[in-house]
Short mmCIF file of C-alpha atoms in Angstrom, two decimals:
data_model
loop_
_atom_site.label_atom_id
_atom_site.label_comp_id
_atom_site.label_asym_id
_atom_site.label_seq_id
_atom_site.Cartn_x
_atom_site.Cartn_y
_atom_site.Cartn_z
CA UNK A 220 15.83 16.10 -0.24
CA UNK A 221 17.10 13.69 -2.91
CA UNK A 222 14.27 12.29 -5.18
CA UNK A 223 13.10 8.72 -4.32
CA UNK A 224 14.09 6.09 -6.66
CA UNK A 225 11.74 3.78 -7.78
CA UNK A 226 13.02 0.92 -9.80
CA UNK A 227 11.15 -0.98 -12.47
CA UNK A 228 9.54 -0.56 -16.03
CA UNK A 229 7.39 2.60 -16.14
CA UNK A 230 4.41 0.70 -17.75
CA UNK A 231 4.50 -2.16 -15.15
CA UNK A 232 1.20 -1.97 -13.18
CA UNK A 233 2.85 -2.90 -9.90
CA UNK A 234 5.45 0.10 -10.58
CA UNK A 235 2.53 2.38 -11.40
CA UNK A 236 0.70 1.26 -8.11
CA UNK A 237 3.70 2.87 -6.36
CA UNK A 238 3.83 5.85 -8.68
CA UNK A 239 0.30 6.41 -7.77
CA UNK A 240 0.91 6.94 -3.94
CA UNK A 241 4.15 8.89 -4.65
CA UNK A 242 2.01 11.30 -6.65
CA UNK A 243 -0.88 11.49 -4.30
CA UNK A 244 1.96 12.44 -1.55
CA UNK A 245 3.29 14.84 -3.99
CA UNK A 246 7.02 13.36 -3.64
CA UNK A 247 9.81 13.75 -5.96
CA UNK A 248 10.68 10.56 -7.60
CA UNK A 249 12.58 9.00 -10.61
CA UNK A 250 11.89 5.79 -12.19
CA UNK A 251 15.02 4.02 -12.87
CA UNK A 252 14.53 1.48 -15.74
CA UNK A 253 14.98 -2.27 -14.99
CA UNK A 254 14.52 -3.92 -18.17
CA UNK A 255 12.72 -7.21 -17.91
CA UNK A 256 13.28 -8.01 -21.39
CA UNK A 257 16.93 -8.36 -21.00
CA UNK A 258 16.73 -10.11 -17.49
CA UNK A 259 17.97 -7.05 -15.57
CA UNK A 260 15.77 -8.07 -12.74
CA UNK A 261 17.96 -11.07 -12.29
CA UNK A 262 21.20 -9.50 -12.23
CA UNK A 263 23.20 -9.18 -8.93
CA UNK A 264 22.80 -5.34 -8.80
CA UNK A 265 19.09 -5.53 -8.87
CA UNK A 266 18.92 -8.84 -6.43
CA UNK A 267 20.67 -6.83 -4.10
CA UNK A 268 17.67 -4.51 -3.93
CA UNK A 269 15.15 -7.22 -4.14
CA UNK A 270 16.20 -10.77 -3.46
CA UNK A 271 13.04 -12.02 -5.16
CA UNK A 272 14.11 -10.39 -8.38
CA UNK A 273 10.87 -8.56 -9.14
CA UNK A 274 9.92 -4.92 -9.48
CA UNK A 275 9.23 -2.52 -8.30
CA UNK A 276 11.81 -1.61 -5.47
CA UNK A 277 12.12 1.51 -3.79
CA UNK A 278 15.24 3.42 -2.46
CA UNK A 279 14.60 6.31 -0.09
CA UNK A 280 17.99 7.39 1.45
CA UNK A 281 19.18 4.48 3.33
CA UNK A 282 15.90 2.48 3.05
CA UNK A 283 15.43 -0.18 0.48
CA UNK A 284 12.15 -1.85 0.14
CA UNK A 285 10.18 -4.15 -2.29
CA UNK A 286 6.57 -5.49 -2.61
CA UNK A 287 4.57 -2.71 -4.01
CA UNK A 288 1.99 -2.81 -1.11
CA UNK A 289 4.40 -2.68 1.46
CA UNK A 290 6.49 0.11 -0.54
CA UNK A 291 2.92 2.12 -0.48
CA UNK A 292 2.28 1.48 3.22
CA UNK A 293 5.78 2.94 3.97
CA UNK A 294 5.37 6.00 1.92
CA UNK A 295 1.77 6.65 3.31
CA UNK A 296 3.15 6.15 6.89
CA UNK A 297 6.58 8.02 6.65
CA UNK A 298 5.07 10.88 4.41
CA UNK A 299 1.76 11.11 6.51
CA UNK A 300 1.72 14.78 6.45
CA UNK A 301 2.43 15.44 2.75
CA UNK A 302 -0.42 15.43 0.18
CA UNK A 303 -3.34 13.46 0.77
CA UNK A 304 -3.54 11.41 3.82
CA UNK A 305 -3.99 8.00 2.85
CA UNK A 306 -4.05 6.23 6.10
CA UNK A 307 -6.15 7.36 8.94
CA UNK A 308 -4.80 8.54 12.21
CA UNK A 309 -6.31 5.83 14.19
CA UNK A 310 -5.80 2.34 12.32
CA UNK A 311 -8.79 1.17 10.68
CA UNK A 312 -9.51 -2.60 10.54
CA UNK A 313 -11.80 -2.00 7.77
CA UNK A 314 -9.11 -0.41 5.58
CA UNK A 315 -6.97 -3.52 6.30
CA UNK A 316 -9.77 -5.81 5.18
CA UNK A 317 -9.97 -3.95 1.84
CA UNK A 318 -6.19 -3.84 1.43
CA UNK A 319 -6.34 -7.61 1.65
CA UNK A 320 -9.30 -8.04 -0.76
CA UNK A 321 -7.53 -5.95 -3.46
CA UNK A 322 -4.50 -8.46 -2.87
CA UNK A 323 -6.21 -11.59 -2.95
CA UNK A 324 -9.64 -11.06 -4.70
CA UNK A 325 -9.13 -8.15 -7.27
CA UNK A 326 -5.36 -8.56 -8.24
CA UNK A 327 -5.19 -12.24 -8.88
CA UNK A 328 -8.00 -11.79 -11.55
CA UNK A 329 -7.03 -8.38 -12.81
CA UNK A 330 -3.50 -8.85 -13.35
CA UNK A 331 -3.54 -11.79 -15.77
CA UNK A 332 -6.51 -10.01 -17.55
CA UNK A 333 -4.17 -7.00 -18.08
CA UNK A 334 -1.32 -9.06 -18.83
CA UNK A 335 -3.23 -10.95 -21.67
CA UNK A 336 -5.22 -7.78 -23.08
CA UNK A 337 -2.57 -5.06 -22.73
CA UNK A 338 0.91 -6.44 -22.35
CA UNK A 339 0.86 -9.55 -24.69
CA UNK A 340 -0.19 -7.29 -27.58
CA UNK A 341 2.38 -4.58 -26.79
CA UNK A 342 5.18 -7.39 -27.04
CA UNK A 343 3.74 -8.61 -30.39
CA UNK A 344 1.71 -11.59 -29.05
CA UNK A 345 -2.08 -12.15 -28.64
CA UNK A 346 -4.34 -12.54 -25.82
CA UNK A 347 -5.25 -16.25 -24.81
CA UNK A 348 -8.98 -16.26 -24.75
CA UNK A 349 -9.20 -19.18 -22.09
CA UNK A 350 -7.43 -17.19 -19.72
CA UNK A 351 -9.12 -14.04 -20.37
CA UNK A 352 -12.55 -15.80 -20.00
CA UNK A 353 -11.61 -17.42 -16.84
CA UNK A 354 -10.34 -14.29 -15.06
CA UNK A 355 -13.08 -12.03 -16.53
CA UNK A 356 -15.70 -14.61 -15.08
CA UNK A 357 -13.92 -14.52 -11.67
CA UNK A 358 -13.48 -10.82 -11.66
CA UNK A 359 -17.02 -10.20 -12.45
CA UNK A 360 -18.15 -12.05 -9.18
CA UNK A 361 -15.54 -10.11 -7.48
CA UNK A 362 -16.79 -6.85 -8.70
CA UNK A 363 -20.26 -7.67 -7.68
CA UNK A 364 -19.08 -7.59 -4.19
CA UNK A 365 -17.38 -4.28 -4.69
CA UNK A 366 -20.58 -2.91 -6.23
CA UNK A 367 -22.62 -3.89 -3.18
CA UNK A 368 -19.96 -2.28 -0.93
CA UNK A 369 -19.68 0.84 -2.87
CA UNK A 370 -23.43 1.39 -2.79
CA UNK A 371 -23.15 2.00 0.98
CA UNK A 372 -19.63 3.37 1.17
CA UNK A 373 -18.09 6.21 -0.93
CA UNK A 374 -14.61 4.61 -0.84
CA UNK A 375 -13.66 1.19 0.20
CA UNK A 376 -12.72 2.08 3.94
CA UNK A 377 -15.62 4.37 4.15
CA UNK A 378 -15.87 8.18 3.50
CA UNK A 379 -12.31 9.05 2.43
CA UNK A 380 -9.98 8.01 -0.02
CA UNK A 381 -7.32 5.86 1.32
CA UNK A 382 -4.53 3.46 0.45
CA UNK A 383 -7.13 0.80 -0.38
CA UNK A 384 -8.62 2.72 -3.04
CA UNK A 385 -5.12 4.09 -4.38
CA UNK A 386 -3.75 0.31 -4.43
CA UNK A 387 -6.53 -0.46 -7.15
CA UNK A 388 -5.79 2.66 -9.50
CA UNK A 389 -3.12 1.15 -11.76
CA UNK A 390 -5.04 -2.02 -12.68
CA UNK A 391 -8.28 -0.04 -12.89
CA UNK A 392 -6.69 2.27 -15.35
CA UNK A 393 -5.39 -0.64 -17.62
CA UNK A 394 -8.50 -2.61 -17.41
CA UNK A 395 -10.63 0.12 -18.50
CA UNK A 396 -8.62 0.55 -21.73
CA UNK A 397 -9.33 -3.09 -22.51
CA UNK A 398 -12.45 -4.88 -24.16
CA UNK A 399 -12.94 -5.98 -20.72
CA UNK A 400 -13.78 -2.31 -19.53
CA UNK A 401 -17.59 -3.44 -19.04
CA UNK A 402 -16.36 -5.10 -15.88
CA UNK A 403 -15.87 -1.65 -14.35
CA UNK A 404 -18.19 0.34 -16.50
CA UNK A 405 -21.42 -1.77 -16.26
CA UNK A 406 -21.71 -1.65 -12.60
CA UNK A 407 -22.57 1.89 -11.68
CA UNK A 408 -21.06 2.22 -8.13
CA UNK A 409 -17.75 0.70 -9.29
CA UNK A 410 -17.82 2.96 -12.35
CA UNK A 411 -18.38 6.08 -10.28
CA UNK A 412 -15.64 5.01 -7.84
CA UNK A 413 -13.21 4.68 -10.65
CA UNK A 414 -14.25 7.81 -12.38
CA UNK A 415 -13.55 9.73 -8.96
CA UNK A 416 -10.07 8.04 -8.79
CA UNK A 417 -9.36 8.93 -12.20
CA UNK A 418 -10.31 12.67 -11.79
CA UNK A 419 -7.98 13.18 -8.91
CA UNK A 420 -5.10 15.53 -10.27
CA UNK A 421 -2.39 13.29 -8.64
CA UNK A 422 -3.70 10.39 -10.44
CA UNK A 423 -3.95 12.27 -13.72
CA UNK A 424 -0.41 13.01 -13.24
CA UNK A 425 0.37 9.29 -12.90
CA UNK A 426 -1.69 8.40 -15.91
CA UNK A 427 -0.22 11.12 -18.03
CA UNK A 428 3.29 10.09 -17.40
CA UNK A 429 2.77 6.38 -18.73
CA UNK A 430 4.75 6.00 -21.99
CA UNK A 431 1.80 4.13 -23.44
CA UNK A 432 1.74 3.78 -27.30
CA UNK A 433 -0.92 5.99 -29.00
CA UNK A 434 -4.25 4.02 -29.72
CA UNK A 435 -4.65 2.38 -33.27
CA UNK A 436 -6.05 5.11 -35.68
CA UNK A 437 -9.69 4.47 -36.56
CA UNK B 21 -16.37 -8.55 27.47
CA UNK B 22 -17.55 -10.97 25.06
CA UNK B 23 -14.76 -13.32 23.62
CA UNK B 24 -13.84 -12.66 19.92
CA UNK B 25 -15.35 -14.92 17.61
CA UNK B 26 -13.35 -16.68 14.73
CA UNK B 27 -15.69 -18.45 12.03
CA UNK B 28 -14.23 -21.35 10.11
CA UNK B 29 -12.87 -24.84 10.47
CA UNK B 30 -9.38 -25.77 11.89
CA UNK B 31 -8.72 -27.80 8.89
CA UNK B 32 -8.32 -24.43 6.86
CA UNK B 33 -4.98 -22.93 7.26
CA UNK B 34 -6.24 -19.65 6.49
CA UNK B 35 -8.45 -19.99 9.80
CA UNK B 36 -5.53 -21.38 11.68
CA UNK B 37 -3.38 -18.37 10.69
CA UNK B 38 -5.77 -16.36 12.83
CA UNK B 39 -5.58 -18.85 15.70
CA UNK B 40 -1.81 -18.44 15.91
CA UNK B 41 -2.22 -14.58 16.23
CA UNK B 42 -5.00 -15.03 18.56
CA UNK B 43 -2.95 -17.46 20.77
CA UNK B 44 0.20 -15.19 20.88
CA UNK B 45 -1.89 -12.13 21.54
CA UNK B 46 -3.45 -13.91 24.43
CA UNK B 47 -6.88 -12.91 23.28
CA UNK B 48 -9.93 -14.51 24.65
CA UNK B 49 -11.63 -16.08 21.56
CA UNK B 50 -13.82 -19.04 20.40
CA UNK B 51 -13.92 -20.76 17.33
CA UNK B 52 -17.56 -21.20 15.53
CA UNK B 53 -17.29 -24.00 13.16
CA UNK B 54 -18.70 -23.22 9.66
CA UNK B 55 -19.83 -26.53 7.87
CA UNK B 56 -18.71 -26.59 4.17
CA UNK B 57 -20.47 -29.83 3.61
CA UNK B 58 -23.81 -28.22 4.04
CA UNK B 59 -22.74 -25.12 2.28
CA UNK B 60 -22.95 -23.10 5.29
CA UNK B 61 -20.26 -20.72 3.95
CA UNK B 62 -22.60 -19.64 1.23
CA UNK B 63 -25.67 -18.97 3.62
CA UNK B 64 -27.10 -15.61 3.94
CA UNK B 65 -25.75 -15.52 7.68
CA UNK B 66 -22.21 -16.12 6.59
CA UNK B 67 -22.21 -13.95 3.40
CA UNK B 68 -23.10 -11.09 5.80
CA UNK B 69 -19.92 -12.05 7.64
CA UNK B 70 -17.70 -12.47 4.51
CA UNK B 71 -19.33 -11.21 1.39
CA UNK B 72 -16.79 -13.71 -0.56
CA UNK B 73 -18.38 -16.62 1.25
CA UNK B 74 -15.12 -17.80 2.57
CA UNK B 75 -13.49 -18.71 6.07
CA UNK B 76 -12.23 -17.06 8.24
CA UNK B 77 -14.70 -14.45 9.39
CA UNK B 78 -14.25 -12.66 12.67
CA UNK B 79 -16.27 -10.64 15.00
CA UNK B 80 -15.14 -8.40 17.96
CA UNK B 81 -18.22 -6.73 19.29
CA UNK B 82 -19.68 -4.55 16.41
CA UNK B 83 -16.72 -5.15 14.38
CA UNK B 84 -16.85 -7.71 11.74
CA UNK B 85 -13.92 -8.76 9.70
CA UNK B 86 -12.52 -11.25 6.98
CA UNK B 87 -9.37 -11.94 5.26
CA UNK B 88 -7.08 -13.74 7.55
CA UNK B 89 -4.21 -11.29 7.54
CA UNK B 90 -6.32 -8.20 8.18
CA UNK B 91 -7.90 -10.20 11.14
CA UNK B 92 -4.47 -11.20 12.43
CA UNK B 93 -3.27 -7.48 12.22
CA UNK B 94 -6.36 -6.24 14.11
CA UNK B 95 -5.81 -8.82 16.78
CA UNK B 96 -2.13 -7.92 16.91
CA UNK B 97 -2.71 -4.32 17.32
CA UNK B 98 -5.50 -4.51 19.89
CA UNK B 99 -3.47 -7.07 22.12
CA UNK B 100 0.21 -7.35 21.22
CA UNK B 101 1.22 -4.38 19.03
CA UNK B 102 4.82 -5.14 19.66
CA UNK B 103 4.36 -7.76 17.01
CA UNK B 104 3.92 -4.96 14.45
CA UNK B 105 6.51 -2.47 15.72
CA UNK B 106 4.28 0.50 14.40
CA UNK B 107 6.16 3.10 16.45
CA UNK B 108 9.32 2.39 14.67
CA UNK B 109 9.31 3.35 10.94
CA UNK B 110 12.28 1.14 9.87
CA UNK B 111 11.20 -1.98 11.58
CA UNK B 112 7.57 -1.74 10.84
CA UNK B 113 8.54 -1.11 7.13
CA UNK B 114 10.71 -4.29 7.05
CA UNK B 115 7.94 -6.25 8.71
CA UNK B 116 5.35 -5.08 6.09
CA UNK B 117 7.71 -6.11 3.47
CA UNK B 118 7.93 -9.51 5.02
CA UNK B 119 4.14 -9.77 5.40
CA UNK B 120 3.69 -9.43 1.59
CA UNK B 121 6.52 -11.89 0.98
CA UNK B 122 4.81 -14.60 3.17
CA UNK B 123 1.60 -13.96 1.19
CA UNK B 124 3.03 -13.52 -2.33
CA UNK B 125 6.06 -15.73 -2.36
CA UNK B 126 5.92 -18.29 0.48
CA UNK B 127 2.34 -19.07 0.70
CA UNK B 128 1.76 -18.53 -3.01
CA UNK B 129 4.18 -21.47 -3.76
CA UNK B 130 2.85 -23.54 -0.87
CA UNK B 131 -0.90 -23.20 -1.42
CA UNK B 132 -0.97 -25.41 -4.49
CA UNK B 133 1.35 -28.01 -2.96
CA UNK B 134 -1.06 -28.23 0.11
CA UNK B 135 -4.13 -28.34 -2.02
CA UNK B 136 -2.57 -31.31 -4.17
CA UNK B 137 -1.32 -33.25 -1.29
CA UNK B 138 -3.98 -32.56 1.63
CA UNK B 139 -7.22 -31.32 0.03
CA UNK B 140 -7.63 -33.00 -3.37
CA UNK B 141 -7.34 -36.42 -1.91
CA UNK B 142 -9.83 -35.27 0.82
CA UNK B 143 -12.42 -34.95 -1.88
CA UNK B 144 -11.47 -38.16 -3.69
CA UNK B 145 -9.29 -36.44 -6.10
CA UNK B 146 -5.59 -37.27 -7.09
CA UNK B 147 -2.43 -35.34 -6.48
CA UNK B 148 -0.96 -33.87 -9.64
CA UNK B 149 2.60 -34.34 -9.09
CA UNK B 150 3.64 -31.80 -11.59
CA UNK B 151 1.89 -29.14 -9.94
CA UNK B 152 3.65 -30.13 -6.72
CA UNK B 153 7.24 -30.33 -8.36
CA UNK B 154 6.93 -27.01 -10.01
CA UNK B 155 5.99 -25.25 -6.84
CA UNK B 156 8.37 -27.03 -4.78
CA UNK B 157 10.96 -25.40 -7.19
CA UNK B 158 9.37 -22.18 -6.50
CA UNK B 159 9.30 -22.78 -2.66
CA UNK B 160 13.15 -23.66 -2.74
CA UNK B 161 13.99 -20.39 -4.56
CA UNK B 162 11.83 -18.65 -1.66
CA UNK B 163 13.76 -20.50 1.02
CA UNK B 164 16.94 -19.65 -0.46
CA UNK B 165 16.26 -16.00 0.05
CA UNK B 166 15.18 -16.80 3.66
CA UNK B 167 18.14 -18.66 4.29
CA UNK B 168 20.26 -15.64 3.56
CA UNK B 169 18.22 -13.27 5.70
CA UNK B 170 17.94 -15.69 8.76
CA UNK B 171 21.76 -16.17 8.68
CA UNK B 172 21.67 -12.65 9.53
CA UNK B 173 18.80 -12.14 11.70
CA UNK B 174 16.95 -14.24 14.22
CA UNK B 175 13.66 -13.56 12.67
CA UNK B 176 12.49 -12.38 9.31
CA UNK B 177 12.02 -8.75 9.80
CA UNK B 178 14.98 -8.42 12.00
CA UNK B 179 16.12 -9.74 15.39
CA UNK B 180 12.56 -9.35 16.93
CA UNK B 181 9.71 -11.85 16.47
CA UNK B 182 6.93 -10.22 14.39
CA UNK B 183 3.50 -10.92 12.80
CA UNK B 184 5.51 -11.70 9.72
CA UNK B 185 7.04 -15.10 11.16
CA UNK B 186 3.65 -15.97 12.97
CA UNK B 187 1.75 -15.63 9.58
CA UNK B 188 3.99 -18.51 8.16
CA UNK B 189 2.99 -21.03 10.85
CA UNK B 190 -0.28 -22.50 9.81
CA UNK B 191 0.81 -23.12 6.14
CA UNK B 192 4.14 -24.58 7.53
CA UNK B 193 2.41 -27.00 9.98
CA UNK B 194 0.45 -28.11 6.80
CA UNK B 195 3.53 -28.77 4.88
CA UNK B 196 4.71 -31.14 7.64
CA UNK B 197 1.59 -33.45 7.11
CA UNK B 198 2.78 -33.72 3.36
CA UNK B 199 5.64 -35.97 2.06
CA UNK B 200 7.47 -32.72 1.48
CA UNK B 201 8.36 -31.49 4.89
CA UNK B 202 11.99 -32.40 4.20
CA UNK B 203 12.45 -29.43 1.92
CA UNK B 204 13.50 -27.56 4.83
CA UNK B 205 16.50 -29.68 5.68
CA UNK B 206 18.78 -28.13 2.95
CA UNK B 207 18.36 -24.52 4.84
CA UNK B 208 19.79 -25.00 8.20
CA UNK B 209 18.81 -21.33 9.29
CA UNK B 210 15.29 -21.72 8.01
CA UNK B 211 15.17 -24.94 9.71
CA UNK B 212 16.34 -23.41 13.09
CA UNK B 213 13.87 -20.57 12.68
CA UNK B 214 10.98 -22.93 12.43
CA UNK B 215 12.10 -25.19 15.36
CA UNK B 216 12.13 -21.85 17.37
CA UNK B 217 8.68 -21.25 16.18
CA UNK B 218 7.48 -24.86 16.80
CA UNK B 219 8.71 -24.68 20.48
CA UNK B 220 6.36 -21.59 21.35
CA UNK B 221 3.36 -22.68 23.35
CA UNK B 222 0.90 -20.85 20.84
CA UNK B 223 2.07 -22.90 17.88
CA UNK B 224 2.14 -26.31 20.02
CA UNK B 225 -1.48 -25.50 20.64
CA UNK B 226 -2.39 -24.77 17.16
CA UNK B 227 -0.64 -27.86 15.81
CA UNK B 228 -2.73 -29.94 18.46
CA UNK B 229 -5.81 -28.27 17.03
CA UNK B 230 -4.99 -29.02 13.48
CA UNK B 231 -4.49 -32.83 14.12
CA UNK B 232 -7.32 -34.69 12.44
CA UNK B 233 -9.33 -36.49 15.09
CA UNK B 234 -8.59 -40.13 15.54
#
């Protein structure tokens, strides 16, 4: 089977969201670079894949998809019998809730935080403290809800690792590399959940593949 | 069997997103109002239904859910699975993309417009025209993509009505109540798609529910 093609910048957390699931499924894939700094995402070639001009996009044979969460659901469904089962055999309403919670509560705060604290410096800028404070404050409230939930549930949808947990991994990885790592690490159940995800062999493969610059020497 | 319960007020387009799904699915349900004026949404009872203290929340027997789109999906799966096309990988994959696009592209641009034009004035605030203009431009870019798609297909995910189309209804009904409804006029296929949705009895019923009382 030809490797799946994942279009985007390898460091982009939404691209890594998909790489996470591809690796959980043990699938062969290649990342086809789409250089945002040269506006490649707004060129006709890429718009033919994603008319909204955003990364990632996925090509699997004839199938062309975009929106990382839709891509992940497709992979989890089509390759249900490969690798880790990310969707239960009987659809779970609780899983759907936590997929939405990631998208509408976690991501809107984690994304600007990671952009300010990880990506702005990578491109020679510095974090905007007002934006950082606002989203750190909001994410703290969100993660309080997660803390209470994870005190009663090993994973977001219950006893099993599912797509809901996998969809958080890329932003959790980046967040825990910033000065705001305490948002995760100061909450014992959130911390334990993150450490469990980070220890998964498939996720270690995903993290190891990230072309992150080495940390500044002490 | 007890009817499903949807908690929230019909002024909220997140609540009425679920009403559209419930009506299309022909489910038996009741709307239980939650009074924001008395901070009922932050009461322990309501936080037990939705730990983020928001509406909607939903109950079907022992099952308690929140997040409007998760509720819509549950209702569709239970009562009208054809809206999800889960047996067909290609169709359901496209539908899932369109569900994400509704949330992340369409409603993401509409929310600030609706907030400025409808919500802020309700609380004695002003309408920030700059925010409205910026988001109208974003919305137009989304509508351009929709126009191209709907020129080829009757509905967003293909030639079949899906939950993706229905999830657009509540926010679009609210757009009609702002001075910016005419933004659709430049996109004839989008307009036709919307007119088709408006003609559905479920949508008519929700439109009537959302009208402020005289």
